[in-house]
mmCIF file of C-alpha atoms and ligand atoms in Angstrom:
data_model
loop_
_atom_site.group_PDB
_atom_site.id
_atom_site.type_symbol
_atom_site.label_atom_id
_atom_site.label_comp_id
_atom_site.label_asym_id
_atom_site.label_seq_id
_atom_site.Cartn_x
_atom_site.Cartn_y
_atom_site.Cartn_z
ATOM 1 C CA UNK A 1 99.326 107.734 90.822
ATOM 2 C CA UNK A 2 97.054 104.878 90.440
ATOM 3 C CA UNK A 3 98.668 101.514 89.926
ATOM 4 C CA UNK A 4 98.345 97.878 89.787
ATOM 5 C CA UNK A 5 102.277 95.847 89.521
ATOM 6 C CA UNK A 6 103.283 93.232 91.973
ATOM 7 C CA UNK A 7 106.163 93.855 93.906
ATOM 8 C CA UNK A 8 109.481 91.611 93.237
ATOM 9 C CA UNK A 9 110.346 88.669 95.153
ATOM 10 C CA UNK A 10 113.464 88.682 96.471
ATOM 11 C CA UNK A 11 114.763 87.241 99.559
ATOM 12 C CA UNK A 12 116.469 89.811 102.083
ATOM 13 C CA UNK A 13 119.221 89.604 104.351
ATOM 14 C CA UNK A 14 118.353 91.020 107.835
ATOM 15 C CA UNK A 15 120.383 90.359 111.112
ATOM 16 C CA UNK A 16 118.096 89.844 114.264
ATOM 17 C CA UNK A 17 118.934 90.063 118.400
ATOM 18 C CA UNK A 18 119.105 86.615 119.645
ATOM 19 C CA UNK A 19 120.209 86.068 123.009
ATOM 20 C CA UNK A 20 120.890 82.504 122.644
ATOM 21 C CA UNK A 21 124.093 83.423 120.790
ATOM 22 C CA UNK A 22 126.986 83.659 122.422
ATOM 23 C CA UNK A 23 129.399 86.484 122.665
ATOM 24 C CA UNK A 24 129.257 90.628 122.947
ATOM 25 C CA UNK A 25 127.176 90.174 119.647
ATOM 26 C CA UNK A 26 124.285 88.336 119.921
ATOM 27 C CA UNK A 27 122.900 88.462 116.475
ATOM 28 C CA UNK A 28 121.969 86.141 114.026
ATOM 29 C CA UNK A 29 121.554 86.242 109.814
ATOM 30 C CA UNK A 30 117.719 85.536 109.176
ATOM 31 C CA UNK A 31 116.134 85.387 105.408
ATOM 32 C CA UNK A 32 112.878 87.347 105.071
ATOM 33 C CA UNK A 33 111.044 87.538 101.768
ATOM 34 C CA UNK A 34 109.655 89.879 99.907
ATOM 35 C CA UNK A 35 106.291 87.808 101.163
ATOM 36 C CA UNK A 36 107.141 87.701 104.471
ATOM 37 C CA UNK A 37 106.902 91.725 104.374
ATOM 38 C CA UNK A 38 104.070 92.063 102.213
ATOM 39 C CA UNK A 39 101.946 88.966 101.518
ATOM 40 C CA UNK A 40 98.033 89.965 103.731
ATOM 41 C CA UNK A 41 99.267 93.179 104.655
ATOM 42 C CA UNK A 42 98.397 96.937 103.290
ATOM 43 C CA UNK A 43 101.427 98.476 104.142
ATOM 44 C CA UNK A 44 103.546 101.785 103.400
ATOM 45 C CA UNK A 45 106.724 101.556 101.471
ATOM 46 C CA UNK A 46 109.070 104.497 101.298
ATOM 47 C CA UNK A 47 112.668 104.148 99.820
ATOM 48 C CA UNK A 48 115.342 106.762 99.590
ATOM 49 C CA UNK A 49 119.173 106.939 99.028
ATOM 50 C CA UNK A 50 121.083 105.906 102.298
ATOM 51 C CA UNK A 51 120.621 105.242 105.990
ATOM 52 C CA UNK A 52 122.285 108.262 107.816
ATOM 53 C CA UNK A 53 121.865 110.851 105.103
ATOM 54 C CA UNK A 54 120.523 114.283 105.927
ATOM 55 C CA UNK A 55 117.371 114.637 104.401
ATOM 56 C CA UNK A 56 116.562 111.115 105.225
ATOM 57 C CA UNK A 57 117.563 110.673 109.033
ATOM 58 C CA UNK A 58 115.590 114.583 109.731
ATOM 59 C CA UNK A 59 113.029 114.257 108.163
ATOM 60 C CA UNK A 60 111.544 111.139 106.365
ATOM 61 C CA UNK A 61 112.067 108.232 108.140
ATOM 62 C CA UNK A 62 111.716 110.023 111.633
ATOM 63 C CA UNK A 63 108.332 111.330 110.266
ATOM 64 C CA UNK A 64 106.880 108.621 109.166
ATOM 65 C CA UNK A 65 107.886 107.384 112.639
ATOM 66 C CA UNK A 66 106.051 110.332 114.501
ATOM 67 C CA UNK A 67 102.695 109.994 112.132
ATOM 68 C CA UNK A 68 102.949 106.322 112.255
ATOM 69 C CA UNK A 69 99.437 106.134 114.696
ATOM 70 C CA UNK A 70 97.840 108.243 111.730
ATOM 71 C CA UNK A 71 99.020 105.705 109.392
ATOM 72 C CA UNK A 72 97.246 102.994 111.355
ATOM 73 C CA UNK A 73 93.818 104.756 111.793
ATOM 74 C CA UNK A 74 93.910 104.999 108.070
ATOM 75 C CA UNK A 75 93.921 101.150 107.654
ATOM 76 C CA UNK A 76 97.965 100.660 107.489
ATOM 77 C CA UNK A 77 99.222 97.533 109.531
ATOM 78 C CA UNK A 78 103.126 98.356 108.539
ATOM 79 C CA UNK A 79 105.423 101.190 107.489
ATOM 80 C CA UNK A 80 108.848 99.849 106.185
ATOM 81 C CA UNK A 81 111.656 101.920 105.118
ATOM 82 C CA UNK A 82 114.015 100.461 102.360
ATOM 83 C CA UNK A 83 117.122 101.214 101.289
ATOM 84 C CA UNK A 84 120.284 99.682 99.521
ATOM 85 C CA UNK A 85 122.146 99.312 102.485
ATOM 86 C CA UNK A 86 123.480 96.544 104.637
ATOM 87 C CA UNK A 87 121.623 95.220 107.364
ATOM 88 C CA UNK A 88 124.112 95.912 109.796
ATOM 89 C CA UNK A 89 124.248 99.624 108.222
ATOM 90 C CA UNK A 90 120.589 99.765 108.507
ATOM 91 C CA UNK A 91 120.365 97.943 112.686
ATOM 92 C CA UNK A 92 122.747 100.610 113.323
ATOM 93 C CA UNK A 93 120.760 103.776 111.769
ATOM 94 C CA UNK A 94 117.169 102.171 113.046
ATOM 95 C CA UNK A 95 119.329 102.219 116.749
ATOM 96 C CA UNK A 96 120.187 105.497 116.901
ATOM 97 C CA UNK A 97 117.170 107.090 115.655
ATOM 98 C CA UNK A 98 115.342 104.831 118.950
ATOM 99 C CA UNK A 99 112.736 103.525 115.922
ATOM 100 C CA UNK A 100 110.096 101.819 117.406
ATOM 101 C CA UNK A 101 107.483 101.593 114.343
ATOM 102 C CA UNK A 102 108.874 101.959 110.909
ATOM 103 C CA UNK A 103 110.448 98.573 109.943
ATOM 104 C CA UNK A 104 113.678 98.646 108.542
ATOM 105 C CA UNK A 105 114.711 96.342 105.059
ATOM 106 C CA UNK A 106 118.064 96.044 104.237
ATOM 107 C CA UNK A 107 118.578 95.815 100.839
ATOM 108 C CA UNK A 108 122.336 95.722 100.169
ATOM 109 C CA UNK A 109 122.353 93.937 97.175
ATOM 110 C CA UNK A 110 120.263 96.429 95.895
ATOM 111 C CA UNK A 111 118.293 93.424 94.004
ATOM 112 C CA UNK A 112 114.669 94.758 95.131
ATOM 113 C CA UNK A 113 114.828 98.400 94.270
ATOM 114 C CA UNK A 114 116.654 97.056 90.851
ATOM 115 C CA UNK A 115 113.897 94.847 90.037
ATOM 116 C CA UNK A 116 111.225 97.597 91.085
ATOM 117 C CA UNK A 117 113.045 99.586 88.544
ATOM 118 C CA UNK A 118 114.258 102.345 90.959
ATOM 119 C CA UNK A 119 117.972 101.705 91.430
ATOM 120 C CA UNK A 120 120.356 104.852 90.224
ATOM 121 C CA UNK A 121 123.592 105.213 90.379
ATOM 122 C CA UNK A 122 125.511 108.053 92.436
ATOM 123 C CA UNK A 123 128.398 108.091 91.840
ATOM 124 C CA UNK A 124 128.569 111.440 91.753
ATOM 125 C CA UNK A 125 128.686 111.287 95.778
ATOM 126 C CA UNK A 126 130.575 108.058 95.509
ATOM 127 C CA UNK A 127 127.705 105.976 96.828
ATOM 128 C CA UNK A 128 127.186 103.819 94.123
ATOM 129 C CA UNK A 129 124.000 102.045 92.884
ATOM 130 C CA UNK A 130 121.413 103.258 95.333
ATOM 131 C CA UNK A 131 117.385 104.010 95.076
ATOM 132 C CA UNK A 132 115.493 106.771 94.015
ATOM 133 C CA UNK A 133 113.153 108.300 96.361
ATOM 134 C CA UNK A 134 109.999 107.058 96.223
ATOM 135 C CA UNK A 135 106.985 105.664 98.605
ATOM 136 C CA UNK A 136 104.002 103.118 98.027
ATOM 137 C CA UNK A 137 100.788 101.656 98.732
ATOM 138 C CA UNK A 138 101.259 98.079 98.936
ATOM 139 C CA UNK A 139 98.123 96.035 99.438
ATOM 140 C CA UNK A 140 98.615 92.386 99.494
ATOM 141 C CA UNK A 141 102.054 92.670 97.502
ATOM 142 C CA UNK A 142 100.640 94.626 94.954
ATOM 143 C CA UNK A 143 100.958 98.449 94.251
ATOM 144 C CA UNK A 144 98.014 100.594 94.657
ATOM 145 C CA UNK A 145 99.592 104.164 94.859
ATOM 146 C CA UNK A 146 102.752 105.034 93.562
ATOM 147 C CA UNK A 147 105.087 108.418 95.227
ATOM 148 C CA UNK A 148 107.637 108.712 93.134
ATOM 149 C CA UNK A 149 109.945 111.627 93.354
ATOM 150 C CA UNK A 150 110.785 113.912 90.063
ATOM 151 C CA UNK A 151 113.493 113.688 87.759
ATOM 152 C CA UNK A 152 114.592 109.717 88.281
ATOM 153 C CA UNK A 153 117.991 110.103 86.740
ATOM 154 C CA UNK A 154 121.219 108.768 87.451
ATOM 155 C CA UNK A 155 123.899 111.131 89.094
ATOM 156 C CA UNK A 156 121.289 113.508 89.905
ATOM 157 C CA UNK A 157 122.643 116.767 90.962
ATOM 158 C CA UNK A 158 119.714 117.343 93.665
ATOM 159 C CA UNK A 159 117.755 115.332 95.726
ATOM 160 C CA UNK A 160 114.122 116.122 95.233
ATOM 161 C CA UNK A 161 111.919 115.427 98.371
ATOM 162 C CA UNK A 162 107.995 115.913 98.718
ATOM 163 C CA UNK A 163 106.036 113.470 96.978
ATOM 164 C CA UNK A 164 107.282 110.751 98.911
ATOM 165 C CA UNK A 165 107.320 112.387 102.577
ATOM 166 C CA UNK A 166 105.411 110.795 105.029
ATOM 167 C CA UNK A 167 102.835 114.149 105.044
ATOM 168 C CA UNK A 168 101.910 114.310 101.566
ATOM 169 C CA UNK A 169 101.217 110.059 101.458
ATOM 170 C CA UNK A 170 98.895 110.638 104.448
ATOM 171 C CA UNK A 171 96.908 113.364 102.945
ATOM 172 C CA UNK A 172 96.239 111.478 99.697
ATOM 173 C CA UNK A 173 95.128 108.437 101.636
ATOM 174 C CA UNK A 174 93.286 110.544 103.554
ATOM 175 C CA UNK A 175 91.499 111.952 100.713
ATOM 176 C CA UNK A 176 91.554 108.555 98.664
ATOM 177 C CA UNK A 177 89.122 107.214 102.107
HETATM 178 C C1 BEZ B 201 119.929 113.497 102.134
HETATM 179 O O1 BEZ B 201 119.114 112.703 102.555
HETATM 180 O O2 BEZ B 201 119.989 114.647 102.552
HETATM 181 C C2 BEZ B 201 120.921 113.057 101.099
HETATM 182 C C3 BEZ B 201 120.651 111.920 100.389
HETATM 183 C C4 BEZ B 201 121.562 111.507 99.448
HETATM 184 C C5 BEZ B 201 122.713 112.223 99.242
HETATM 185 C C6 BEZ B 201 122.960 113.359 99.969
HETATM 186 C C7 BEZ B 201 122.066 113.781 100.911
#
């Protein structure tokens, strides 16, 4: 889908390796706006319900990771992967899938994927307020192609995923070229 909305700003909460901090855990709080991820960049959002779930940790993120380099030759300069999770939550699942490419943006407040009007509750699998599926193309902060997933509803009994998988995204920008 064909769009034009500018993305929220909203300052986010990430937790970076610095060696000049003492201790076994040398890592540090550092703010990074919604600017700082977006502003001169045409970039690949994808969103989904929670680091370490199934769906997400087999498929989505890690192939977004593997077609990253197709990404690129279609004019991408990021892929980040957002979820309402904390950023130690989401250091810990980017570490033990070895990511290299997809960025990472912890949104444990949930306060981005509220304000881009995807936040759902599940409570039904006692997670909470979390995000629908959903991916984007996000040219200089604003929206250009919108993935969402069927059904947004709260509680949602399944978890529909195709629109937004890293495949399907390529071929339409392959066929938007
Ligand atoms: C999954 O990614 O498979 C999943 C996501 C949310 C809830 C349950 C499973």
């Amino acid at each position: 889908m064909t769009v034009q909305k500018k993305v929220p700003f909203v300052t986010f909460l990430t937790r970076v390796r610095d060696e000049s901090v003492q201790g076994p855990n040398p890592y540090r709080w550092e703010e990074r706006t919604s600017d700082d991820y977006f502003a001169g960049k045409r970039v690949i959002l994808f969103s989904l319900p929670g680091a370490f779930t199934p769906t997400c940790s087999t498929y989505q993120l890690p192939n977004f990771e593997e077609l990253y380099d197709e990404f690129e030759k279609q004019g991408i300069d990021a892929i980040y992967c957002v979820s309402v999770n904390d950023a130690f939550v989401m250091n810990a699942w980017g570490k033990s899938l070895a990511l290299q490419k997809v960025e990472l943006i912890p949104d444990g407040s949930g306060e981005f994927t509220r304000k881009m009007g995807m936040l759902v509750a599940k409570d039904n699998l006692g997670f909470g307020m979390r995000s629908w599926r959903y991916a984007a193309l996000i040219n200089n902060g604003v929206v250009e192609q919108w993935f969402e997933e069927e059904g947004f509803s709260d509680n949602c009994e399944t978890d529909p995923y195709g629109v937004s998988s890293p495949q399907n995204v390529l071929e339409k920008l392959k066929a938007a070229a």
